[in-house]
Coordinates of C-alpha atoms in Angstrom, one line a residue:
X18 CA -41.5 30.7 -70.0
X19 CA -45.4 29.6 -70.2
X20 CA -46.7 26.2 -71.4
X21 CA -49.8 26.7 -73.3
X22 CA -52.9 23.7 -73.9
X23 CA -55.4 23.8 -77.1
X24 CA -57.3 21.2 -78.9
X25 CA -58.8 22.9 -81.7
X26 CA -57.6 26.1 -82.6
X27 CA -55.2 28.9 -81.2
X28 CA -54.9 32.7 -81.8
X29 CA -51.0 33.5 -83.1
X30 CA -51.0 37.2 -83.6
X31 CA -54.1 39.8 -83.4
X32 CA -52.8 43.3 -84.8
X33 CA -55.3 45.8 -84.7
X34 CA -54.3 48.0 -87.4
X35 CA -55.8 51.5 -87.9
X36 CA -56.5 52.1 -91.1
X37 CA -57.3 55.5 -91.0
X38 CA -58.0 58.3 -87.9
X39 CA -59.6 61.4 -87.6
X40 CA -62.0 63.1 -85.0
X41 CA -65.1 61.9 -86.0
X42 CA -64.1 58.7 -87.5
X43 CA -62.1 55.5 -86.7
X44 CA -61.8 53.1 -89.2
X45 CA -59.8 50.2 -87.3
X46 CA -59.3 46.5 -88.8
X47 CA -59.1 43.3 -86.9
X48 CA -56.6 41.1 -88.4
X49 CA -56.2 37.8 -86.3
X50 CA -53.7 34.3 -87.3
X51 CA -55.6 32.1 -86.4
X52 CA -53.7 28.4 -86.2
X53 CA -56.4 25.2 -86.2
X54 CA -54.9 21.5 -85.7
X55 CA -57.7 19.9 -86.4
X56 CA -57.6 17.7 -89.0
X57 CA -61.0 19.0 -90.7
X58 CA -62.8 22.2 -92.0
X59 CA -64.2 24.0 -88.3
X60 CA -67.3 26.1 -88.6
X61 CA -66.4 28.5 -86.1
X62 CA -67.9 32.1 -85.1
X63 CA -65.1 35.1 -84.3
X64 CA -66.4 38.4 -82.2
X65 CA -64.0 41.2 -81.5
X66 CA -65.5 43.7 -78.5
X67 CA -64.1 47.0 -77.9
X68 CA -64.8 49.1 -75.4
X69 CA -63.5 52.7 -73.5
X70 CA -63.4 52.2 -69.7
X71 CA -66.4 51.0 -67.9
X72 CA -68.1 52.2 -70.9
X73 CA -70.6 49.9 -72.5
X74 CA -69.0 46.4 -75.4
X75 CA -68.9 46.9 -78.7
X76 CA -69.5 43.9 -80.8
X77 CA -69.1 42.9 -84.5
X78 CA -69.0 39.3 -85.4
X79 CA -68.5 37.0 -88.3
X80 CA -68.8 33.2 -88.9
X81 CA -65.7 31.8 -91.0
X82 CA -65.0 28.1 -91.8
X83 CA -61.0 27.5 -89.7
X84 CA -59.2 25.7 -92.1
X85 CA -56.4 22.9 -90.6
X86 CA -53.3 25.1 -90.0
X87 CA -53.0 29.0 -90.5
X88 CA -56.0 30.9 -90.8
X89 CA -56.4 34.8 -92.5
X90 CA -59.5 36.3 -90.6
X91 CA -60.6 40.5 -91.3
X92 CA -63.3 42.4 -88.8
X93 CA -63.3 45.5 -89.9
X94 CA -65.6 48.5 -87.3
X95 CA -65.8 51.5 -87.5
X96 CA -65.7 53.8 -83.5
X97 CA -67.5 56.6 -84.6
X98 CA -66.6 60.1 -82.8
X99 CA -63.5 58.0 -80.9
X100 CA -61.5 59.2 -78.1
X101 CA -58.2 60.3 -79.0
X102 CA -55.0 59.0 -77.6
X103 CA -53.5 62.1 -77.4
X104 CA -49.8 62.9 -75.3
X105 CA -48.2 64.1 -71.9
X106 CA -49.3 67.7 -72.1
X107 CA -52.0 67.2 -74.8
X108 CA -54.4 65.6 -73.1
X109 CA -55.8 62.5 -72.0
X110 CA -53.8 59.2 -73.4
X111 CA -57.2 57.3 -73.8
X112 CA -57.2 54.0 -74.8
X113 CA -59.7 50.9 -75.8
X114 CA -60.1 47.4 -74.5
X115 CA -60.0 45.4 -78.0
X116 CA -61.1 41.0 -76.9
X117 CA -61.6 39.0 -79.9
X118 CA -62.8 35.4 -79.1
X119 CA -63.8 32.3 -81.1
X120 CA -66.1 30.0 -80.3
X121 CA -67.4 26.7 -81.9
X122 CA -69.9 24.6 -81.1
X123 CA -70.8 27.3 -78.9
X124 CA -67.5 27.2 -76.5
X125 CA -64.7 29.9 -76.4
X126 CA -62.0 27.9 -78.1
X127 CA -59.3 31.0 -77.4
X128 CA -59.8 34.8 -77.1
X129 CA -57.0 37.3 -76.8
X130 CA -57.4 41.0 -75.4
X131 CA -55.2 44.4 -76.8
X132 CA -54.8 48.2 -75.4
X133 CA -55.5 50.5 -78.1
X134 CA -54.9 54.0 -78.5
X135 CA -56.7 55.6 -81.4
X136 CA -54.6 58.1 -82.4
X137 CA -52.1 59.5 -85.9
X138 CA -48.5 59.4 -85.7
X139 CA -46.5 61.2 -88.4
X140 CA -42.9 61.3 -89.5
X141 CA -41.9 64.4 -91.3
X142 CA -38.5 64.0 -93.1
X143 CA -38.6 66.6 -96.0
X144 CA -36.1 68.3 -97.9
X145 CA -36.4 71.9 -97.7
X146 CA -34.4 75.3 -97.9
X147 CA -33.2 74.8 -94.6
X148 CA -31.7 71.2 -95.6
X149 CA -34.0 68.2 -94.3
X150 CA -36.9 68.4 -91.8
X151 CA -37.2 65.7 -88.8
X152 CA -40.1 66.0 -86.4
X153 CA -43.7 64.0 -85.2
X154 CA -46.8 65.0 -85.8
X155 CA -49.2 63.2 -83.6
X156 CA -53.8 63.7 -84.4
X157 CA -52.7 65.9 -87.2
X158 CA -50.5 68.6 -84.5
X159 CA -46.8 68.8 -85.1
X160 CA -45.2 68.1 -81.5
X161 CA -42.2 68.6 -79.5
X162 CA -40.7 66.2 -78.8
X163 CA -39.4 66.3 -75.6
X164 CA -37.3 63.5 -73.2
X165 CA -34.6 61.2 -73.1
X166 CA -32.7 58.5 -74.0
X167 CA -33.7 55.5 -72.2
X168 CA -31.2 52.6 -71.4
X169 CA -31.9 48.6 -68.9
X170 CA -32.2 50.0 -66.1
X171 CA -30.1 47.0 -64.4
X172 CA -27.4 45.4 -65.5
X173 CA -28.9 42.4 -63.7
X174 CA -32.3 42.0 -66.4
X175 CA -34.4 39.7 -63.4
X176 CA -34.4 42.6 -61.3
X177 CA -36.2 45.0 -63.1
X178 CA -39.9 44.8 -62.1
X179 CA -42.8 45.9 -62.6
X180 CA -43.2 48.5 -60.3
X181 CA -39.9 49.7 -61.5
X182 CA -40.9 50.3 -64.4
X183 CA -43.9 52.5 -63.8
X184 CA -42.3 54.6 -61.4
X185 CA -39.7 55.2 -64.3
X186 CA -42.6 56.7 -66.3
X187 CA -44.6 58.3 -63.6
X188 CA -40.6 60.1 -63.2
X189 CA -40.8 60.5 -67.1
X190 CA -44.4 62.4 -67.0
X191 CA -43.7 64.3 -63.9
X192 CA -41.4 66.2 -65.9
X193 CA -43.0 67.0 -68.7
X194 CA -41.8 64.3 -71.1
X195 CA -44.0 63.3 -73.9
X196 CA -41.4 61.0 -75.5
X197 CA -38.3 58.5 -74.9
X198 CA -35.9 57.1 -77.2
X199 CA -35.4 52.9 -76.7
X200 CA -31.5 53.0 -77.3
X201 CA -29.8 50.2 -79.6
X202 CA -27.6 49.2 -77.1
X203 CA -29.7 48.2 -74.5
X204 CA -32.9 45.2 -75.0
X205 CA -36.1 45.3 -77.1
X206 CA -37.8 46.0 -73.6
X207 CA -40.7 43.9 -71.5
X208 CA -44.0 44.4 -72.0
X209 CA -44.6 46.1 -69.0
X210 CA -42.2 48.6 -70.6
X211 CA -44.6 49.8 -72.7
X212 CA -48.1 49.8 -71.3
X213 CA -46.7 52.1 -68.9
X214 CA -45.8 54.1 -72.2
X215 CA -49.4 53.6 -73.3
X216 CA -50.2 54.6 -70.5
X217 CA -48.7 58.2 -69.6
X218 CA -49.0 59.6 -73.2
X219 CA -45.3 59.0 -74.0
X220 CA -44.4 58.1 -77.5
X221 CA -41.8 56.1 -78.3
X222 CA -38.7 55.8 -80.6
X223 CA -37.8 52.5 -80.9
X224 CA -34.8 51.1 -81.6
X225 CA -33.7 48.0 -83.4
X226 CA -30.9 46.6 -81.2
X227 CA -28.1 46.9 -83.3
X228 CA -25.4 49.9 -82.1
X229 CA -22.3 51.3 -82.5
X230 CA -20.2 48.0 -84.5
X231 CA -21.0 46.8 -87.4
X232 CA -22.7 43.3 -87.7
X233 CA -22.3 40.0 -89.6
X234 CA -24.6 39.6 -92.9
X235 CA -24.3 36.5 -94.0
X236 CA -27.2 33.6 -95.1
X237 CA -27.8 32.6 -91.4
X238 CA -27.4 35.8 -88.6
X239 CA -30.1 37.8 -91.2
X240 CA -32.2 34.7 -91.0
X241 CA -32.1 35.1 -87.2
X242 CA -32.2 39.1 -87.4
X243 CA -35.3 38.5 -90.0
X244 CA -37.2 36.1 -86.9
X245 CA -36.3 38.5 -83.9
X246 CA -37.5 41.6 -85.5
X247 CA -40.4 40.0 -86.8
X248 CA -41.0 39.0 -83.7
X249 CA -40.5 42.4 -82.2
X250 CA -42.8 44.0 -85.1
X251 CA -45.4 41.6 -83.5
X252 CA -45.8 42.3 -80.6
X253 CA -45.0 45.7 -79.7
X254 CA -47.5 47.4 -83.0
X255 CA -50.3 47.5 -81.2
X256 CA -49.4 50.4 -79.0
X257 CA -50.1 53.4 -78.9
X258 CA -47.0 55.1 -77.8
X259 CA -44.7 53.3 -80.6
X260 CA -44.2 56.4 -82.9
X261 CA -41.3 55.2 -84.9
X262 CA -38.4 52.2 -85.7
X263 CA -35.0 53.1 -86.3
X264 CA -32.3 50.8 -87.3
X265 CA -29.7 51.0 -85.7
X266 CA -27.6 53.9 -82.8
X267 CA -24.7 55.2 -84.6
X268 CA -22.7 52.2 -87.2
X269 CA -23.6 54.5 -90.3
X270 CA -21.7 56.8 -88.4
X271 CA -18.9 55.0 -87.1
X272 CA -18.3 53.5 -90.2
X273 CA -17.9 57.5 -91.5
X274 CA -15.7 59.0 -89.1
X275 CA -14.6 57.0 -86.2
X276 CA -11.2 55.6 -88.1
X277 CA -12.2 52.2 -89.0
X278 CA -10.9 52.8 -92.4
X279 CA -7.4 52.8 -91.1
X280 CA -7.7 50.1 -88.1
X281 CA -9.3 47.5 -91.2
X282 CA -7.0 48.6 -93.7
X283 CA -7.7 46.7 -96.4
X284 CA -10.0 47.9 -98.8
X285 CA -12.5 44.5 -99.2
X286 CA -13.7 44.5 -95.6
X287 CA -14.9 48.3 -95.1
X288 CA -16.5 47.3 -99.2
X289 CA -17.7 44.6 -97.2
X290 CA -19.0 46.6 -93.8
X291 CA -21.0 49.0 -96.0
X292 CA -22.9 46.1 -97.7
X293 CA -23.4 44.0 -94.7
X294 CA -25.4 47.6 -93.7
X295 CA -27.3 48.5 -96.6
X296 CA -28.2 44.4 -96.9
X297 CA -29.2 45.1 -93.0
X298 CA -30.8 48.2 -92.6
X299 CA -31.9 49.2 -96.2
X300 CA -33.0 46.4 -97.0
X301 CA -33.8 43.6 -94.8
X302 CA -35.9 45.8 -91.8
X303 CA -36.9 48.2 -93.8
X304 CA -38.8 45.4 -95.8
X305 CA -39.8 43.5 -92.5
X306 CA -41.3 46.7 -91.2
X307 CA -42.7 47.6 -93.9
X308 CA -44.6 44.2 -94.0
X309 CA -45.7 44.0 -90.6
X310 CA -46.1 47.4 -89.3
X311 CA -47.1 49.8 -93.0
X312 CA -48.1 52.3 -91.3
X313 CA -45.0 52.8 -89.0
X314 CA -42.0 55.0 -89.7
X315 CA -38.4 53.7 -90.7
X316 CA -35.0 54.8 -90.6
X317 CA -32.2 53.3 -91.4
X318 CA -30.1 54.9 -88.6
X319 CA -29.2 57.6 -85.4
X320 CA -27.7 59.8 -86.2
X321 CA -29.5 59.8 -89.9
X322 CA -26.8 62.1 -91.4
X323 CA -25.2 64.3 -89.1
X324 CA -21.8 64.3 -86.6
X325 CA -21.0 66.6 -84.5
X326 CA -18.1 67.8 -86.0
X327 CA -19.2 68.5 -89.2
X328 CA -21.7 72.0 -89.3
X329 CA -23.0 71.4 -92.4
X330 CA -24.7 68.2 -91.4
X331 CA -26.8 69.1 -88.1
X332 CA -29.3 70.7 -90.9
X333 CA -30.8 67.2 -91.6
X334 CA -32.6 65.3 -89.9
X335 CA -31.4 63.9 -85.8
X336 CA -28.2 64.7 -84.5
X337 CA -26.2 63.4 -81.8
X338 CA -24.4 66.9 -80.4
X339 CA -21.4 65.7 -78.4
X340 CA -19.5 68.5 -78.4
X341 CA -20.3 69.8 -74.3
X342 CA -18.2 66.1 -74.2
X343 CA -16.1 64.7 -75.8
X344 CA -15.7 68.0 -77.9
X345 CA -14.6 69.8 -74.3
X346 CA -17.0 72.7 -75.4
X347 CA -18.4 75.6 -73.1
X348 CA -22.5 75.3 -72.1
X349 CA -23.1 78.0 -74.5
X350 CA -22.7 76.6 -77.9
X351 CA -25.2 75.1 -77.7
X352 CA -27.4 78.0 -77.8
X353 CA -26.0 78.0 -81.6
X354 CA -24.5 74.6 -82.7
X355 CA -28.7 73.7 -83.2
X356 CA -29.7 70.7 -85.1
X357 CA -33.5 69.7 -86.6
X358 CA -33.7 67.3 -84.0
X359 CA -31.5 66.5 -81.0
X360 CA -31.9 62.7 -80.4
X361 CA -28.6 62.3 -78.2
X362 CA -26.4 64.8 -76.2
X363 CA -25.4 65.0 -72.7
X364 CA -22.8 65.8 -69.7
X365 CA -21.9 63.3 -66.6
X366 CA -22.4 64.3 -62.7
X367 CA -22.0 61.9 -60.2
X368 CA -24.7 60.7 -58.2
X369 CA -25.5 62.2 -55.0
X370 CA -23.5 61.4 -51.6
X371 CA -25.7 59.1 -50.0
X372 CA -25.7 56.1 -53.2
X373 CA -21.9 56.8 -53.4
X374 CA -21.7 55.7 -50.7
X375 CA -23.4 52.6 -51.5
X376 CA -20.2 51.1 -53.7
X377 CA -17.5 53.4 -52.0
X378 CA -16.3 53.9 -48.5
X379 CA -15.2 57.8 -46.9
X380 CA -11.2 56.7 -47.9
X381 CA -12.3 56.3 -51.9
X382 CA -13.9 59.6 -51.7
X383 CA -12.2 61.4 -54.0
X384 CA -12.1 62.5 -57.9
X385 CA -9.2 59.5 -58.6
X386 CA -9.8 57.1 -56.5
X387 CA -9.7 53.3 -57.5
X388 CA -13.2 53.1 -57.0
X389 CA -14.6 56.6 -58.4
X390 CA -12.3 55.6 -61.5
X391 CA -13.8 52.3 -61.7
X392 CA -17.6 53.5 -61.8
X393 CA -16.5 56.0 -64.4
X394 CA -16.3 54.5 -67.5
X395 CA -15.7 57.3 -70.0
X396 CA -11.9 58.1 -69.9
X397 CA -12.4 62.3 -69.6
X398 CA -14.8 62.6 -67.1
X399 CA -13.3 63.3 -64.0
X400 CA -11.1 65.4 -65.6
X401 CA -13.9 67.0 -67.9
X402 CA -16.3 67.7 -65.1
X403 CA -14.0 69.6 -63.1
X404 CA -12.3 71.6 -66.1
X405 CA -16.1 72.2 -67.0
X406 CA -17.3 73.6 -63.6
X407 CA -14.6 75.9 -63.1
X408 CA -15.7 78.1 -66.2
X409 CA -18.5 79.2 -64.4
X410 CA -18.3 78.2 -60.8
X411 CA -15.4 78.8 -58.0
X412 CA -14.3 74.6 -57.9
X413 CA -14.7 73.8 -54.6
X414 CA -11.9 70.5 -52.6
X415 CA -14.1 68.6 -50.5
X416 CA -15.3 66.1 -52.4
X417 CA -19.2 65.9 -51.2
X418 CA -19.2 69.8 -51.9
X419 CA -17.5 69.0 -55.2
X420 CA -19.9 66.5 -55.9
X421 CA -23.2 68.8 -55.1
X422 CA -21.5 71.3 -57.4
X423 CA -21.2 68.9 -60.3
X424 CA -24.9 68.0 -59.7
X425 CA -26.2 72.0 -60.5
X426 CA -23.6 72.0 -63.5
X427 CA -25.1 69.3 -64.9
X428 CA -28.3 70.6 -64.4
X429 CA -28.1 73.6 -65.8
X430 CA -25.4 73.2 -68.3
X431 CA -27.7 70.3 -69.8
X432 CA -30.8 72.2 -69.5
X433 CA -29.4 75.5 -71.4
X434 CA -29.4 73.1 -74.5
X435 CA -32.9 72.0 -74.0
X436 CA -33.9 75.3 -74.0
X437 CA -32.2 76.4 -76.7
X438 CA -33.6 73.5 -79.2
X439 CA -37.4 74.9 -77.9
X440 CA -36.5 78.2 -78.3
X441 CA -35.2 77.5 -81.5
X442 CA -38.7 75.8 -83.4
X443 CA -39.6 75.2 -85.8
X444 CA -36.2 74.7 -87.0
X445 CA -35.4 72.7 -84.3
X446 CA -38.4 69.8 -83.2
X447 CA -37.5 68.3 -80.3
X448 CA -34.9 67.0 -77.9
X449 CA -33.5 63.5 -76.7
X450 CA -30.9 64.2 -73.9
X451 CA -28.4 61.1 -73.3
X452 CA -29.0 59.8 -70.5
X453 CA -32.7 59.1 -68.3
X454 CA -31.5 56.7 -66.2
X455 CA -28.9 54.3 -65.0
X456 CA -28.0 50.4 -64.6
X457 CA -26.1 50.7 -61.4
X458 CA -24.7 52.8 -59.1
X459 CA -22.3 54.6 -61.5
X460 CA -20.7 58.7 -62.5
X461 CA -23.2 59.2 -65.9
X462 CA -24.7 61.1 -67.9
X463 CA -28.1 59.9 -66.2
X464 CA -31.1 62.6 -64.3
X465 CA -31.7 59.2 -62.2
X466 CA -29.8 57.5 -60.8
X467 CA -29.7 53.5 -60.0
X468 CA -32.1 54.2 -56.9
X469 CA -35.0 56.4 -58.6
X470 CA -33.5 59.1 -56.9
X471 CA -33.6 62.1 -59.2
X472 CA -30.6 64.1 -60.3
X473 CA -30.8 68.0 -60.9
X474 CA -30.6 67.1 -64.3
X475 CA -34.5 65.5 -63.6
X476 CA -35.4 68.4 -61.8
X477 CA -34.0 71.3 -64.8
X478 CA -35.7 69.0 -67.5
X479 CA -39.0 69.5 -65.6
X480 CA -38.7 73.4 -66.0
X481 CA -37.0 73.4 -68.7
X482 CA -40.0 70.9 -70.6
X483 CA -42.9 73.0 -69.0
X484 CA -45.6 73.5 -70.9
X485 CA -45.3 77.7 -71.1
X486 CA -41.9 79.0 -70.8
X487 CA -40.5 82.1 -70.4
X488 CA -36.9 82.2 -71.3
X489 CA -33.8 84.8 -71.8
X490 CA -30.8 84.6 -73.9
X491 CA -27.8 87.4 -74.5
X492 CA -28.0 87.5 -78.5
X493 CA -25.8 90.1 -79.9
X494 CA -26.1 93.0 -77.9
X495 CA -29.9 92.4 -77.1
X496 CA -31.7 90.4 -74.5
X497 CA -33.7 88.9 -76.5
X498 CA -37.1 86.9 -73.9
X499 CA -38.9 84.0 -75.6
X500 CA -41.9 82.4 -74.2
X501 CA -42.4 79.0 -75.7
X502 CA -45.8 76.8 -75.4
X503 CA -46.4 72.9 -76.1
X504 CA -50.4 74.1 -74.7
X505 CA -52.6 73.6 -78.7
X506 CA -54.7 76.6 -77.8
X507 CA -53.3 79.9 -77.6
X508 CA -52.9 82.1 -73.8
X509 CA -54.1 85.6 -75.0
X510 CA -54.1 89.1 -73.1
X511 CA -50.2 87.7 -70.8
X512 CA -49.0 90.2 -69.3
X513 CA -45.1 90.0 -68.7
X514 CA -43.6 91.1 -65.5
X515 CA -39.8 92.3 -66.0
X516 CA -37.9 92.9 -63.0
X517 CA -34.4 93.8 -61.5
X518 CA -33.6 92.7 -58.1
X519 CA -30.8 92.6 -55.9
X520 CA -29.5 89.6 -53.9
X521 CA -31.2 91.0 -50.8
X522 CA -34.5 91.2 -52.7
X523 CA -35.1 95.0 -53.9
X524 CA -36.7 95.8 -56.5
X525 CA -34.5 98.0 -59.5
X526 CA -36.1 98.2 -62.1
X527 CA -39.8 96.8 -63.3
X528 CA -41.5 96.8 -66.2
X529 CA -44.7 95.2 -68.0
X530 CA -45.0 94.3 -71.7
X531 CA -48.5 92.9 -73.2
X532 CA -49.1 90.0 -75.6
X533 CA -50.1 87.1 -75.9
X534 CA -49.0 83.2 -76.1
X535 CA -49.3 81.7 -79.5
X536 CA -50.1 78.0 -79.4
X537 CA -47.7 75.1 -79.8
X538 CA -45.0 77.3 -80.7
X539 CA -41.8 79.2 -79.9
X540 CA -41.5 83.5 -80.2
X541 CA -39.3 86.5 -79.8
X542 CA -41.8 88.1 -77.2
X543 CA -39.8 91.3 -76.4
X544 CA -36.1 92.1 -76.1
X545 CA -34.3 95.6 -75.7
X546 CA -30.1 96.1 -75.4
X547 CA -28.6 94.4 -73.2
X548 CA -26.7 97.7 -71.8
X549 CA -28.1 99.2 -69.3
X550 CA -30.1 96.7 -67.7
X551 CA -27.8 96.1 -64.6
X552 CA -25.4 98.3 -63.1
X553 CA -24.4 95.7 -60.6
X554 CA -24.3 92.0 -62.7
X555 CA -22.5 90.7 -59.7
X556 CA -25.6 90.9 -57.5
X557 CA -28.5 91.2 -59.2
X558 CA -30.9 89.5 -61.2
X559 CA -33.6 89.6 -63.7
X560 CA -37.2 87.7 -62.5
X561 CA -40.1 87.2 -65.4
X562 CA -43.1 86.1 -64.3
X563 CA -45.4 85.9 -67.2
X564 CA -49.1 85.6 -65.9
X565 CA -52.7 84.9 -68.1
X566 CA -55.5 87.6 -67.8
X567 CA -56.8 85.9 -64.4
X568 CA -53.5 86.7 -62.8
X569 CA -52.2 82.9 -62.9
X570 CA -48.7 82.6 -63.0
X571 CA -47.8 80.6 -66.5
X572 CA -44.4 80.5 -66.0
X573 CA -41.5 82.6 -63.5
X574 CA -38.0 82.4 -64.6
X575 CA -34.9 83.9 -63.3
X576 CA -32.0 85.4 -65.7
X577 CA -28.1 85.8 -63.8
X578 CA -25.9 88.3 -65.9
X579 CA -23.2 86.6 -63.9
X580 CA -21.6 82.9 -63.7
X581 CA -22.1 81.9 -59.8
X582 CA -18.4 82.2 -59.7
X583 CA -18.1 86.0 -60.8
X584 CA -22.0 86.9 -58.4
X585 CA -21.6 87.5 -54.8
X586 CA -23.8 85.2 -53.3
X587 CA -24.9 85.8 -50.0
X588 CA -24.4 83.5 -47.5
X589 CA -27.6 83.4 -46.1
X590 CA -29.1 81.2 -43.6
X591 CA -32.3 78.6 -44.3
X592 CA -34.6 78.5 -42.4
X593 CA -37.1 75.3 -42.7
X594 CA -39.2 73.2 -40.6
X595 CA -39.9 69.9 -40.6
X596 CA -43.9 67.8 -40.6
X597 CA -44.3 64.9 -40.6
X598 CA -47.0 63.0 -42.3
X599 CA -47.4 59.2 -43.0
X600 CA -44.8 58.3 -46.0
X601 CA -44.2 62.0 -46.1
X602 CA -42.3 65.2 -44.9
X603 CA -43.8 68.4 -45.9
X604 CA -40.6 70.9 -45.8
X605 CA -41.0 75.1 -45.2
X606 CA -38.0 76.7 -46.4
X607 CA -37.4 80.9 -46.5
X608 CA -34.3 82.8 -46.2
X609 CA -33.8 86.7 -46.3
X610 CA -31.7 87.0 -49.1
X611 CA -30.9 84.3 -52.3
X612 CA -30.6 80.9 -52.0
X613 CA -29.3 79.3 -55.1
X614 CA -29.1 75.8 -56.0
X615 CA -31.0 74.6 -52.4
X616 CA -30.6 71.0 -52.5
X617 CA -32.6 69.1 -49.7
X618 CA -31.0 65.9 -48.8
X619 CA -32.3 63.1 -46.8
X620 CA -30.1 59.4 -46.4
X621 CA -34.0 57.7 -48.2
X622 CA -33.2 55.7 -51.4
X623 CA -35.8 57.0 -53.8
X624 CA -37.5 59.2 -52.2
X625 CA -39.4 62.0 -53.9
X626 CA -39.6 65.4 -53.6
X627 CA -42.2 68.1 -55.2
X628 CA -38.8 70.4 -56.1
X629 CA -35.2 70.5 -55.3
X630 CA -32.5 72.1 -56.7
X631 CA -34.0 75.5 -56.8
X632 CA -33.3 78.8 -56.6
X633 CA -35.4 80.5 -53.4
X634 CA -35.9 84.2 -53.7
X635 CA -34.8 86.8 -50.8
X636 CA -38.5 86.9 -48.3
X637 CA -39.8 83.6 -50.1
X638 CA -41.2 80.9 -48.4
X639 CA -41.7 77.5 -50.2
X640 CA -43.5 74.4 -49.1
X641 CA -41.7 70.3 -50.5
X642 CA -43.4 68.1 -50.1
X643 CA -41.0 64.4 -49.6
X644 CA -42.8 61.0 -50.4
X645 CA -40.9 57.5 -50.1
X646 CA -42.8 54.5 -48.6
X647 CA -39.6 53.7 -46.7
X648 CA -40.7 56.5 -44.3
X649 CA -42.7 55.8 -41.7
X650 CA -45.1 57.9 -39.6
X651 CA -43.7 60.4 -37.0
X652 CA -40.4 58.8 -37.8
X653 CA -37.9 61.9 -37.6
X654 CA -35.0 61.6 -40.0
X655 CA -31.7 64.1 -41.2
X656 CA -32.0 66.8 -43.4
X657 CA -29.6 68.8 -45.1
X658 CA -29.9 71.6 -47.0
X659 CA -27.1 72.6 -49.2
X660 CA -27.0 75.9 -51.1
X661 CA -24.4 77.4 -53.7
X662 CA -22.6 80.1 -51.3
X663 CA -21.5 76.9 -49.2
X664 CA -18.9 76.2 -51.8
X665 CA -17.6 79.5 -52.6

């Protein structure tokens, strides 16, 4: 809460509207709403200045007469060869500093600053011969959206600091994401949230804060909604990161498919719900967006039409596919259940043991203990984690190992969906998994736990969202190898080296295929009959290495022919050395045989690892840097290393 005194006039609103933006010219309209408390008209000088980084300021001035009450002032400017704001992975998220100043009799009576990113963002939602598209075009380039859904970062909102927001966006950027969705069941986030999004090149899909139930539509409620919407639209519309407005989360789906018509048998109740929905989400909110933020896309709700149990609906706009969770489907279903845009899907995992230890005692370390169930908000959660684990892994009895295995399971499973969505562009043009973060220490779908620790899913998302990715999938009788690139330039004259190796590192077969990687696309690079690639699927793997003409590795990934439970994984010794530095530890690891899903644990909350939950190849030496402001110079820290064969 602030108390501001003024004796002539104040700036109630400063809207920097981007009338048109190209790489050659940006036309910007500076729209000021000024409230004058003077009883008589006042001659004033309005100045708008802008600068890029530490560059020289450019100013425009205008003489105006401030009438008593509300004044609307327009001051247009043009910026030639603007530095365009680019999403993460495409370039610099360039920001300009704008300032509007009002003077009366040579004295500054009001001023306001805004940081502006010059860019165009368009959402294409058009009917086509496959259904209805849904994708984002940024600065004229179609963008595959890579990211996650964001919920409030703490159950107690005053606990959320600027530092936490900024660290979270660093985690988002480091995982090669370019978008997050602010879920309608949360809050309108603090200004710092959107500033950090601007600075890191992360687009924000912004829900209005309505979710999962119907709302009143009486005049008093609608008046309050209108005031709240107007406040937040004006507050957020200057942010370069703001990509779209969405009316709500899953209310339209709930009315149609969640059995409310059976609960409320009076037909007048359901009809009132539908009419109220239209008043709020098809009339009031789109009208406010058109009035106050006319250049931004609005959609009445998410998902737009789709339902995860109805395949025909996946062809239309965005989808929430909960087949691998509530539908209890295997992860392989993600390879074929492809939407136009996946705005929600996910799978749960426990956080790692050091986080569990903050809310449970050793006597509580059991899957169905009272404490564990209190931290599990999905009715089928613990049962489903164990059931799905049995499809792919040998299920351990030890609780510590079960937690580790669950982390691995979540990461590998959700990654399968991320890669399937990316592989199927341009039919599918985005994937936002559920969910990024936690509001408290809990078993959940998150990829980062409450204390800021990356779960296996966040490392797997980073790999799945890499700028260039080579990816193998069995399609029919073939093994198809795709190369996906989000780069805006093609990689010409690349070589894909394929090596079938055993778990001891012996190369059994190899071949190289020359080609190119088109810009901003997914392409089927190579395929061959699946049968005959290996005669020992239980103890071999395919190593795929994509290099450019300079010999630089663009992507290197492993394809396993069998699920882990059917593999003869060696119980190899992982040798490691630790080199302490101020606030950092350098861990160097190696193994003579394959070590799958290597997990480095330290008892420090929120520590950052350059890599974790990775496969260590036979004979490979790998360095991992661990960073934390809680690590002191030369301080000894306990390190535990797990691998998949430990659980067999």
